[in-house]
Amino acid sequence: MDKDKVADSDAVTRTGAGVQGAGSAKASTEPIPEAREIDFVTMGMFIIDDIHHPPPLPPSLDIIGGAGAFSALGARLFSPPPTSRTIGWIVDQGSDFPPSLTTLLNSWQTSTLFRHDPTRLTTRGWNGYVTPTDPSRRSFRYTTPKKRLTAADLIGTPLLHARAIHLICSPLRCRELVAEITRRRKDAAYAKDPEGSTYTRPFFIWEPVPDLCTPDELLNCTNALPMVDICSPNHAELAGFMGSDGLDPETGEISASQVERSCEQLLASMPLQSYTLVVRAGDKGCYVARNGGRKRVVKGGGAKKKKKEYVRGGLTADTDMFSLFAGLMQDDEGHVAREEIEVDPGLEKWFPAYYRPEEGNKIVDPTGGGNTFLGGLAVALARGKTIEDACAWASVAASFAIEQVGVPTLGKDEEGNETWNTVRVDDRLKEYQGRL
């Protein structure tokens, strides 16, 4: 999923890249403290990539990859210590797990649940090219059995109670995961309190897997939308649901008009509620589409009250229907409950990619950029940012992921501030927001 640039054409690299200084190669086996607050967790896998470049470059081996690693990176970029501990994820280590990668991951100081299993190999992937002369046409396959995550993997850890959860899966599995995670969270809340007062619903950010972004899966996709807060396909995945390729037939480039039209068609099929699509469109940036919908708001508020129980089948010929309906409209204190309809005006907006077209030479490898984008987006929403601000965070996060093969280098500047690739994330975010 990643490729590496190698200066020595005769060398074969085995490196994770991206960390300055030495550190312990022993994975932390300490459990994550139960009381720790978690802003973000990903259900994506950690994968070790072997990248086979077009000739004459040699292969690059043992490169950090997978949606789990890159989405965690996106959230971590905006979380210098001690906030880094609010970023949670799971890393399954097999008997072949390189110590250098453990050192790198420990340097991030996140709430990482390392699970070492000497009886299996780490999930690994082969990355190559369909056509060696066309670097845009990538190919991927697993070379060892994959170990995907389930809701059960979160039980007994604070990761289950994360404010934002990143999912990367098919539409059907998305529905299953959301339902199961929600059930597990409610079970945990009611185990602590009979009223379940500690239960909170997380933000669910869903990234569809490309293999199942097809017209046959469109109905399943629309059934998944009500269960998530953000659905974020890339331009090709969105087009796949709609039966097209998402490209301009004349130029072969990503078609912004096709992205907009596909979003309009998809959201038009779901008119009774507000849904948000965030489409990742490569060098075109990202497009946010949220259809207008109605939100029911009851005036008054206060503590959550137990619902009244009404006996079914209690109507008789002499029932006073006027009094009955008047009673049903009253709250527990005898006041008539008044309801207002809050109208969401919707949103249709493009956000540019961080790197402008003339800065294409700064992009080394776009692999992982989309996952990193969603990690930044999710953690921003978890911390109360608007979808517009979250897209700015996401665009900046993606920019760090594509500047090299693998992950960016973590360091510090002369003032002791955290940097990635020698740049402070906040500085890059301010500069990007200044353009909007």
GROMACS .gro file of C-alpha atoms in nm:
model
  436
    1MET     CA    1   0.000   0.000   0.000
    2ASP     CA    2   0.306   0.220   0.028
    3LYS     CA    3   0.614   0.244  -0.185
    4ASP     CA    4   0.960   0.363  -0.092
    5LYS     CA    5   1.216   0.576  -0.274
    6VAL     CA    6   1.557   0.412  -0.258
    7ALA     CA    7   1.874   0.603  -0.331
    8ASP     CA    8   2.090   0.291  -0.366
    9SER     CA    9   1.953   0.100  -0.666
   10ASP     CA   10   2.117  -0.224  -0.548
   11ALA     CA   11   1.976  -0.210  -0.193
   12VAL     CA   12   1.669  -0.378  -0.050
   13THR     CA   13   1.529  -0.167   0.234
   14ARG     CA   14   1.371  -0.301   0.552
   15THR     CA   15   1.254   0.002   0.742
   16GLY     CA   16   0.944   0.158   0.890
   17ALA     CA   17   1.082   0.515   0.850
   18GLY     CA   18   0.956   0.815   1.034
   19VAL     CA   19   1.113   0.834   1.383
   20GLN     CA   20   1.412   1.025   1.512
   21GLY     CA   21   1.626   0.885   1.787
   22ALA     CA   22   1.643   0.545   1.950
   23GLY     CA   23   1.384   0.379   2.168
   24SER     CA   24   1.285   0.049   2.318
   25ALA     CA   25   1.182  -0.216   2.068
   26LYS     CA   26   0.960  -0.382   2.326
   27ALA     CA   27   0.589  -0.332   2.275
   28SER     CA   28   0.402  -0.200   2.575
   29THR     CA   29   0.186  -0.474   2.723
   30GLU     CA   30   0.037  -0.252   2.992
   31PRO     CA   31  -0.342  -0.234   2.970
   32ILE     CA   32  -0.489   0.102   2.878
   33PRO     CA   33  -0.623   0.261   3.199
   34GLU     CA   34  -0.999   0.214   3.218
   35ALA     CA   35  -1.062   0.576   3.313
   36ARG     CA   36  -0.867   0.717   3.018
   37GLU     CA   37  -1.075   0.930   2.781
   38ILE     CA   38  -1.040   0.829   2.417
   39ASP     CA   39  -1.124   1.072   2.138
   40PHE     CA   40  -1.057   0.841   1.845
   41VAL     CA   41  -1.032   0.473   1.768
   42THR     CA   42  -1.004   0.299   1.432
   43MET     CA   43  -1.136  -0.042   1.334
   44GLY     CA   44  -0.885  -0.053   1.049
   45MET     CA   45  -0.610  -0.313   1.041
   46PHE     CA   46  -0.238  -0.264   1.086
   47ILE     CA   47  -0.056  -0.402   0.783
   48ILE     CA   48   0.314  -0.435   0.700
   49ASP     CA   49   0.364  -0.351   0.334
   50ASP     CA   50   0.621  -0.476   0.087
   51ILE     CA   51   0.633  -0.236  -0.208
   52HIS     CA   52   0.763  -0.349  -0.544
   53HIS     CA   53   0.852  -0.042  -0.748
   54PRO     CA   54   0.875  -0.019  -1.125
   55PRO     CA   55   1.227  -0.093  -1.250
   56PRO     CA   56   1.500   0.001  -1.184
   57LEU     CA   57   1.410   0.071  -0.821
   58PRO     CA   58   1.443  -0.223  -0.582
   59PRO     CA   59   1.160  -0.323  -0.349
   60SER     CA   60   1.100  -0.156  -0.013
   61LEU     CA   61   1.008  -0.396   0.262
   62ASP     CA   62   0.856  -0.376   0.611
   63ILE     CA   63   0.679  -0.044   0.555
   64ILE     CA   64   0.405   0.065   0.793
   65GLY     CA   65   0.070   0.048   0.619
   66GLY     CA   66  -0.297  -0.029   0.650
   67ALA     CA   67  -0.600   0.188   0.723
   68GLY     CA   68  -0.548   0.143   1.096
   69ALA     CA   69  -0.198   0.291   1.095
   70PHE     CA   70  -0.273   0.582   0.865
   71SER     CA   71  -0.602   0.684   1.026
   72ALA     CA   72  -0.435   0.672   1.369
   73LEU     CA   73  -0.161   0.891   1.223
   74GLY     CA   74  -0.419   1.144   1.102
   75ALA     CA   75  -0.565   1.175   1.452
   76ARG     CA   76  -0.222   1.172   1.616
   77LEU     CA   77  -0.094   1.464   1.407
   78PHE     CA   78  -0.329   1.697   1.597
   79SER     CA   79  -0.256   1.539   1.934
   80PRO     CA   80   0.085   1.619   2.081
   81PRO     CA   81   0.153   1.464   2.423
   82PRO     CA   82  -0.024   1.427   2.657
   83THR     CA   83  -0.327   1.452   2.424
   84SER     CA   84  -0.170   1.175   2.217
   85ARG     CA   85  -0.304   0.928   2.473
   86THR     CA   86  -0.659   1.004   2.356
   87ILE     CA   87  -0.581   0.832   2.024
   88GLY     CA   88  -0.655   0.461   2.042
   89TRP     CA   89  -0.595   0.171   1.807
   90ILE     CA   90  -0.508  -0.198   1.797
   91VAL     CA   91  -0.186  -0.343   1.653
   92ASP     CA   92  -0.173  -0.718   1.604
   93GLN     CA   93   0.187  -0.837   1.609
   94GLY     CA   94   0.287  -1.175   1.471
   95SER     CA   95   0.608  -1.365   1.526
   96ASP     CA   96   0.773  -1.172   1.241
   97PHE     CA   97   0.695  -0.821   1.370
   98PRO     CA   98   1.009  -0.605   1.319
   99PRO     CA   99   1.144  -0.445   1.640
  100SER     CA  100   1.210  -0.122   1.446
  101LEU     CA  101   0.837  -0.078   1.386
  102THR     CA  102   0.762  -0.129   1.754
  103THR     CA  103   1.013   0.145   1.835
  104LEU     CA  104   0.843   0.377   1.589
  105LEU     CA  105   0.491   0.311   1.718
  106ASN     CA  106   0.599   0.356   2.080
  107SER     CA  107   0.737   0.699   1.989
  108TRP     CA  108   0.385   0.819   1.899
  109GLN     CA  109   0.274   0.778   2.264
  110THR     CA  110  -0.080   0.680   2.170
  111SER     CA  111  -0.314   0.443   2.352
  112THR     CA  112  -0.204   0.148   2.144
  113LEU     CA  113  -0.328  -0.198   2.230
  114PHE     CA  114  -0.046  -0.427   2.116
  115ARG     CA  115  -0.152  -0.789   2.083
  116HIS     CA  116   0.143  -1.023   2.028
  117ASP     CA  117   0.067  -1.369   1.894
  118PRO     CA  118   0.378  -1.583   1.828
  119THR     CA  119   0.163  -1.852   1.660
  120ARG     CA  120   0.079  -1.639   1.356
  121LEU     CA  121   0.241  -1.398   1.113
  122THR     CA  122   0.166  -1.028   1.107
  123THR     CA  123  -0.085  -0.923   0.841
  124ARG     CA  124   0.125  -0.834   0.538
  125GLY     CA  125   0.049  -0.699   0.193
  126TRP     CA  126   0.216  -0.697  -0.147
  127ASN     CA  127   0.203  -0.367  -0.334
  128GLY     CA  128   0.287  -0.341  -0.700
  129TYR     CA  129   0.169  -0.194  -1.027
  130VAL     CA  130  -0.079  -0.320  -1.283
  131THR     CA  131   0.132  -0.147  -1.548
  132PRO     CA  132   0.492  -0.063  -1.447
  133THR     CA  133   0.486   0.249  -1.666
  134ASP     CA  134   0.168   0.383  -1.501
  135PRO     CA  135   0.226   0.460  -1.129
  136SER     CA  136  -0.141   0.554  -1.081
  137ARG     CA  137  -0.258   0.195  -1.134
  138ARG     CA  138  -0.168   0.016  -0.813
  139SER     CA  139  -0.225  -0.346  -0.720
  140PHE     CA  140  -0.254  -0.500  -0.373
  141ARG     CA  141  -0.293  -0.846  -0.227
  142TYR     CA  142  -0.250  -1.001   0.116
  143THR     CA  143   0.049  -1.229   0.152
  144THR     CA  144  -0.039  -1.357   0.501
  145PRO     CA  145  -0.379  -1.423   0.661
  146LYS     CA  146  -0.546  -1.098   0.760
  147LYS     CA  147  -0.679  -1.040   1.109
  148ARG     CA  148  -0.959  -0.788   1.097
  149LEU     CA  149  -1.103  -0.623   1.406
  150THR     CA  150  -1.449  -0.673   1.555
  151ALA     CA  151  -1.652  -0.496   1.822
  152ALA     CA  152  -1.555  -0.769   2.066
  153ASP     CA  153  -1.192  -0.655   2.043
  154LEU     CA  154  -1.289  -0.329   2.214
  155ILE     CA  155  -1.457  -0.488   2.516
  156GLY     CA  156  -1.284  -0.432   2.847
  157THR     CA  157  -1.089  -0.133   2.716
  158PRO     CA  158  -1.166   0.241   2.705
  159LEU     CA  159  -1.142   0.216   2.326
  160LEU     CA  160  -1.504   0.098   2.328
  161HIS     CA  161  -1.610   0.439   2.458
  162ALA     CA  162  -1.422   0.654   2.206
  163ARG     CA  163  -1.592   0.975   2.097
  164ALA     CA  164  -1.528   0.900   1.729
  165ILE     CA  165  -1.493   0.560   1.562
  166HIS     CA  166  -1.346   0.507   1.216
  167LEU     CA  167  -1.485   0.213   1.019
  168ILE     CA  168  -1.349   0.076   0.693
  169CYS     CA  169  -1.570  -0.202   0.559
  170SER     CA  170  -1.853  -0.302   0.328
  171PRO     CA  171  -2.202  -0.151   0.368
  172LEU     CA  172  -2.340  -0.466   0.532
  173ARG     CA  173  -2.050  -0.497   0.775
  174CYS     CA  174  -2.081  -0.126   0.852
  175ARG     CA  175  -2.437  -0.183   0.974
  176GLU     CA  176  -2.326  -0.486   1.175
  177LEU     CA  177  -2.035  -0.304   1.339
  178VAL     CA  178  -2.239   0.004   1.428
  179ALA     CA  179  -2.515  -0.209   1.579
  180GLU     CA  180  -2.273  -0.426   1.773
  181ILE     CA  181  -2.057  -0.139   1.902
  182THR     CA  182  -2.371   0.050   2.007
  183ARG     CA  183  -2.505  -0.256   2.188
  184ARG     CA  184  -2.174  -0.314   2.364
  185ARG     CA  185  -2.157   0.050   2.476
  186LYS     CA  186  -2.512   0.036   2.610
  187ASP     CA  187  -2.441  -0.291   2.792
  188ALA     CA  188  -2.139  -0.131   2.958
  189ALA     CA  189  -2.342   0.178   3.054
  190TYR     CA  190  -2.628  -0.022   3.207
  191ALA     CA  191  -2.380  -0.242   3.393
  192LYS     CA  192  -2.262   0.069   3.576
  193ASP     CA  193  -2.599   0.237   3.616
  194PRO     CA  194  -2.950   0.083   3.587
  195GLU     CA  195  -3.063   0.398   3.406
  196GLY     CA  196  -2.775   0.378   3.157
  197SER     CA  197  -2.705   0.747   3.213
  198THR     CA  198  -2.338   0.716   3.110
  199TYR     CA  199  -2.420   0.595   2.758
  200THR     CA  200  -2.321   0.829   2.477
  201ARG     CA  201  -2.338   0.774   2.105
  202PRO     CA  202  -2.007   0.818   1.922
  203PHE     CA  203  -1.944   0.974   1.586
  204PHE     CA  204  -1.928   0.695   1.329
  205ILE     CA  205  -1.710   0.777   1.027
  206TRP     CA  206  -1.748   0.514   0.757
  207GLU     CA  207  -1.497   0.455   0.478
  208PRO     CA  208  -1.638   0.206   0.222
  209VAL     CA  209  -1.401  -0.061   0.089
  210PRO     CA  210  -1.348  -0.021  -0.287
  211ASP     CA  211  -1.419  -0.381  -0.388
  212LEU     CA  212  -1.783  -0.348  -0.280
  213CYS     CA  213  -1.852   0.000  -0.416
  214THR     CA  214  -2.070  -0.131  -0.698
  215PRO     CA  215  -2.426  -0.068  -0.820
  216ASP     CA  216  -2.527  -0.399  -0.663
  217GLU     CA  217  -2.427  -0.257  -0.324
  218LEU     CA  218  -2.603   0.078  -0.365
  219LEU     CA  219  -2.913  -0.030  -0.171
  220ASN     CA  220  -2.696  -0.161   0.112
  221CYS     CA  221  -2.511   0.170   0.109
  222THR     CA  222  -2.832   0.372   0.147
  223ASN     CA  223  -2.936   0.141   0.431
  224ALA     CA  224  -2.605   0.208   0.606
  225LEU     CA  225  -2.624   0.588   0.577
  226PRO     CA  226  -2.878   0.638   0.860
  227MET     CA  227  -2.646   0.455   1.098
  228VAL     CA  228  -2.334   0.667   1.047
  229ASP     CA  229  -2.250   1.035   1.084
  230ILE     CA  230  -2.012   1.061   0.791
  231CYS     CA  231  -1.982   0.844   0.482
  232SER     CA  232  -1.654   0.912   0.303
  233PRO     CA  233  -1.581   0.730  -0.023
  234ASN     CA  234  -1.319   0.858  -0.260
  235HIS     CA  235  -1.427   0.978  -0.604
  236ALA     CA  236  -1.383   0.636  -0.765
  237GLU     CA  237  -1.571   0.454  -0.489
  238LEU     CA  238  -1.863   0.697  -0.508
  239ALA     CA  239  -1.870   0.659  -0.885
  240GLY     CA  240  -1.861   0.281  -0.844
  241PHE     CA  241  -2.185   0.287  -0.647
  242MET     CA  242  -2.342   0.492  -0.926
  243GLY     CA  243  -2.210   0.275  -1.210
  244SER     CA  244  -1.949   0.511  -1.354
  245ASP     CA  245  -1.575   0.573  -1.326
  246GLY     CA  246  -1.588   0.931  -1.195
  247LEU     CA  247  -1.350   1.060  -1.464
  248ASP     CA  248  -1.386   1.331  -1.726
  249PRO     CA  249  -1.418   1.146  -2.059
  250GLU     CA  250  -1.217   1.412  -2.241
  251THR     CA  251  -0.925   1.464  -2.002
  252GLY     CA  252  -0.924   1.142  -1.801
  253GLU     CA  253  -0.898   1.349  -1.484
  254ILE     CA  254  -1.125   1.336  -1.180
  255SER     CA  255  -1.456   1.497  -1.274
  256ALA     CA  256  -1.577   1.746  -1.013
  257SER     CA  257  -1.915   1.765  -1.183
  258GLN     CA  258  -1.956   1.387  -1.163
  259VAL     CA  259  -1.873   1.396  -0.791
  260GLU     CA  260  -2.136   1.664  -0.734
  261ARG     CA  261  -2.398   1.486  -0.947
  262SER     CA  262  -2.341   1.150  -0.777
  263CYS     CA  263  -2.377   1.310  -0.432
  264GLU     CA  264  -2.696   1.483  -0.542
  265GLN     CA  265  -2.842   1.159  -0.674
  266LEU     CA  266  -2.749   0.960  -0.366
  267LEU     CA  267  -2.878   1.216  -0.117
  268ALA     CA  268  -3.195   1.276  -0.320
  269SER     CA  269  -3.288   0.914  -0.255
  270MET     CA  270  -3.281   0.988   0.122
  271PRO     CA  271  -3.500   1.300   0.154
  272LEU     CA  272  -3.640   1.264   0.505
  273GLN     CA  273  -3.323   1.307   0.708
  274SER     CA  274  -2.991   1.488   0.692
  275TYR     CA  275  -2.690   1.283   0.578
  276THR     CA  276  -2.332   1.391   0.518
  277LEU     CA  277  -2.100   1.271   0.244
  278VAL     CA  278  -1.734   1.373   0.239
  279VAL     CA  279  -1.587   1.268  -0.093
  280ARG     CA  280  -1.208   1.250  -0.117
  281ALA     CA  281  -1.111   1.354  -0.469
  282GLY     CA  282  -0.732   1.347  -0.489
  283ASP     CA  283  -0.575   1.667  -0.618
  284LYS     CA  284  -0.922   1.822  -0.648
  285GLY     CA  285  -0.950   1.820  -0.266
  286CYS     CA  286  -1.269   1.704  -0.099
  287TYR     CA  287  -1.636   1.773  -0.153
  288VAL     CA  288  -1.884   1.793   0.134
  289ALA     CA  289  -2.250   1.728   0.056
  290ARG     CA  290  -2.514   1.734   0.326
  291ASN     CA  291  -2.877   1.733   0.227
  292GLY     CA  292  -3.119   1.955   0.415
  293GLY     CA  293  -3.327   1.767   0.666
  294ARG     CA  294  -3.563   1.822   0.955
  295LYS     CA  295  -3.452   1.800   1.317
  296ARG     CA  296  -3.717   1.764   1.585
  297VAL     CA  297  -3.642   1.981   1.886
  298VAL     CA  298  -3.861   1.974   2.197
  299LYS     CA  299  -3.860   2.299   2.392
  300GLY     CA  300  -3.801   2.280   2.761
  301GLY     CA  301  -3.547   2.006   2.815
  302GLY     CA  302  -3.398   1.918   3.149
  303ALA     CA  303  -3.329   1.575   3.288
  304LYS     CA  304  -3.416   1.273   3.080
  305LYS     CA  305  -3.750   1.133   3.193
  306LYS     CA  306  -3.878   0.783   3.183
  307LYS     CA  307  -4.131   0.722   2.907
  308LYS     CA  308  -4.492   0.675   3.011
  309GLU     CA  309  -4.638   0.333   2.960
  310TYR     CA  310  -4.977   0.313   2.793
  311VAL     CA  311  -5.198   0.007   2.796
  312ARG     CA  312  -5.290  -0.114   2.449
  313GLY     CA  313  -5.648  -0.189   2.354
  314GLY     CA  314  -5.806   0.042   2.612
  315LEU     CA  315  -6.049   0.228   2.385
  316THR     CA  316  -6.426   0.188   2.445
  317ALA     CA  317  -6.733   0.334   2.278
  318ASP     CA  318  -6.765   0.610   2.537
  319THR     CA  319  -6.395   0.712   2.537
  320ASP     CA  320  -6.351   1.091   2.535
  321MET     CA  321  -6.105   1.117   2.242
  322PHE     CA  322  -6.045   1.490   2.295
  323SER     CA  323  -5.934   1.433   2.654
  324LEU     CA  324  -5.731   1.130   2.550
  325PHE     CA  325  -5.524   1.315   2.291
  326ALA     CA  326  -5.485   1.616   2.519
  327GLY     CA  327  -5.338   1.381   2.778
  328LEU     CA  328  -5.099   1.223   2.527
  329MET     CA  329  -4.964   1.568   2.441
  330GLN     CA  330  -4.882   1.651   2.801
  331ASP     CA  331  -4.549   1.595   2.966
  332ASP     CA  332  -4.503   1.446   3.312
  333GLU     CA  333  -4.582   1.781   3.475
  334GLY     CA  334  -4.910   1.828   3.290
  335HIS     CA  335  -4.783   2.088   3.043
  336VAL     CA  336  -4.848   2.058   2.672
  337ALA     CA  337  -4.523   1.955   2.504
  338ARG     CA  338  -4.440   2.196   2.225
  339GLU     CA  339  -4.219   2.083   1.942
  340GLU     CA  340  -4.025   2.290   1.694
  341ILE     CA  341  -3.881   2.184   1.362
  342GLU     CA  342  -3.523   2.291   1.308
  343VAL     CA  343  -3.436   2.292   0.939
  344ASP     CA  344  -3.084   2.196   0.832
  345PRO     CA  345  -3.013   2.407   0.520
  346GLY     CA  346  -2.763   2.151   0.393
  347LEU     CA  347  -2.414   2.207   0.258
  348GLU     CA  348  -2.238   2.174  -0.077
  349LYS     CA  349  -1.878   2.284  -0.066
  350TRP     CA  350  -1.538   2.202  -0.211
  351PHE     CA  351  -1.225   2.221  -0.001
  352PRO     CA  352  -0.896   2.237  -0.194
  353ALA     CA  353  -0.618   1.987  -0.138
  354TYR     CA  354  -0.337   2.129   0.072
  355TYR     CA  355  -0.084   2.099  -0.208
  356ARG     CA  356  -0.166   2.312  -0.510
  357PRO     CA  357  -0.131   2.167  -0.862
  358GLU     CA  358   0.202   2.343  -0.913
  359GLU     CA  359   0.337   2.175  -0.598
  360GLY     CA  360   0.297   1.823  -0.729
  361ASN     CA  361   0.669   1.757  -0.688
  362LYS     CA  362   0.618   1.758  -0.310
  363ILE     CA  363   0.388   1.457  -0.330
  364VAL     CA  364   0.599   1.142  -0.306
  365ASP     CA  365   0.333   0.874  -0.249
  366PRO     CA  366  -0.043   0.931  -0.213
  367THR     CA  367  -0.092   0.591  -0.047
  368GLY     CA  368  -0.255   0.629   0.294
  369GLY     CA  369  -0.358   0.987   0.229
  370GLY     CA  370  -0.728   0.904   0.238
  371ASN     CA  371  -0.704   0.709   0.563
  372THR     CA  372  -0.498   0.987   0.722
  373PHE     CA  373  -0.756   1.239   0.601
  374LEU     CA  374  -1.030   1.051   0.786
  375GLY     CA  375  -0.828   1.026   1.106
  376GLY     CA  376  -0.792   1.404   1.108
  377LEU     CA  377  -1.160   1.450   1.023
  378ALA     CA  378  -1.277   1.213   1.296
  379VAL     CA  379  -1.068   1.357   1.577
  380ALA     CA  380  -1.180   1.710   1.484
  381LEU     CA  381  -1.547   1.608   1.511
  382ALA     CA  382  -1.473   1.431   1.840
  383ARG     CA  383  -1.339   1.759   1.975
  384GLY     CA  384  -1.642   1.962   1.877
  385LYS     CA  385  -1.530   2.112   1.546
  386THR     CA  386  -1.774   2.184   1.264
  387ILE     CA  387  -1.766   1.974   0.949
  388GLU     CA  388  -1.599   2.268   0.771
  389ASP     CA  389  -1.321   2.289   1.029
  390ALA     CA  390  -1.292   1.911   1.032
  391CYS     CA  391  -1.231   1.910   0.657
  392ALA     CA  392  -0.950   2.161   0.706
  393TRP     CA  393  -0.792   1.936   0.971
  394ALA     CA  394  -0.834   1.640   0.739
  395SER     CA  395  -0.677   1.810   0.438
  396VAL     CA  396  -0.374   1.912   0.641
  397ALA     CA  397  -0.341   1.564   0.789
  398ALA     CA  398  -0.340   1.408   0.443
  399SER     CA  399  -0.065   1.646   0.330
  400PHE     CA  400   0.178   1.497   0.583
  401ALA     CA  401   0.099   1.141   0.477
  402ILE     CA  402   0.182   1.190   0.110
  403GLU     CA  403   0.521   1.361   0.148
  404GLN     CA  404   0.706   1.028   0.177
  405VAL     CA  405   0.663   0.655   0.159
  406GLY     CA  406   0.522   0.530   0.490
  407VAL     CA  407   0.472   0.774   0.774
  408PRO     CA  408   0.624   1.120   0.835
  409THR     CA  409   0.914   1.180   1.069
  410LEU     CA  410   0.832   1.285   1.424
  411GLY     CA  411   1.068   1.535   1.584
  412LYS     CA  412   1.100   1.864   1.774
  413ASP     CA  413   1.202   2.215   1.677
  414GLU     CA  414   1.450   2.437   1.861
  415GLU     CA  415   1.176   2.550   2.100
  416GLY     CA  416   1.080   2.195   2.191
  417ASN     CA  417   0.755   2.197   1.992
  418GLU     CA  418   0.650   1.878   1.820
  419THR     CA  419   0.707   1.864   1.445
  420TRP     CA  420   0.631   1.621   1.165
  421ASN     CA  421   0.872   1.637   0.872
  422THR     CA  422   1.018   1.943   1.056
  423VAL     CA  423   0.683   2.130   1.032
  424ARG     CA  424   0.448   2.220   1.316
  425VAL     CA  425   0.100   2.090   1.237
  426ASP     CA  426  -0.070   2.399   1.383
  427ASP     CA  427   0.138   2.624   1.159
  428ARG     CA  428   0.037   2.432   0.849
  429LEU     CA  429  -0.329   2.432   0.958
  430LYS     CA  430  -0.329   2.811   1.007
  431GLU     CA  431  -0.167   2.861   0.669
  432TYR     CA  432  -0.424   2.636   0.499
  433GLN     CA  433  -0.720   2.798   0.672
  434GLY     CA  434  -0.591   3.135   0.560
  435ARG     CA  435  -0.656   3.030   0.200
  436LEU     CA  436  -1.019   2.930   0.255
   0.00000   0.00000   0.00000
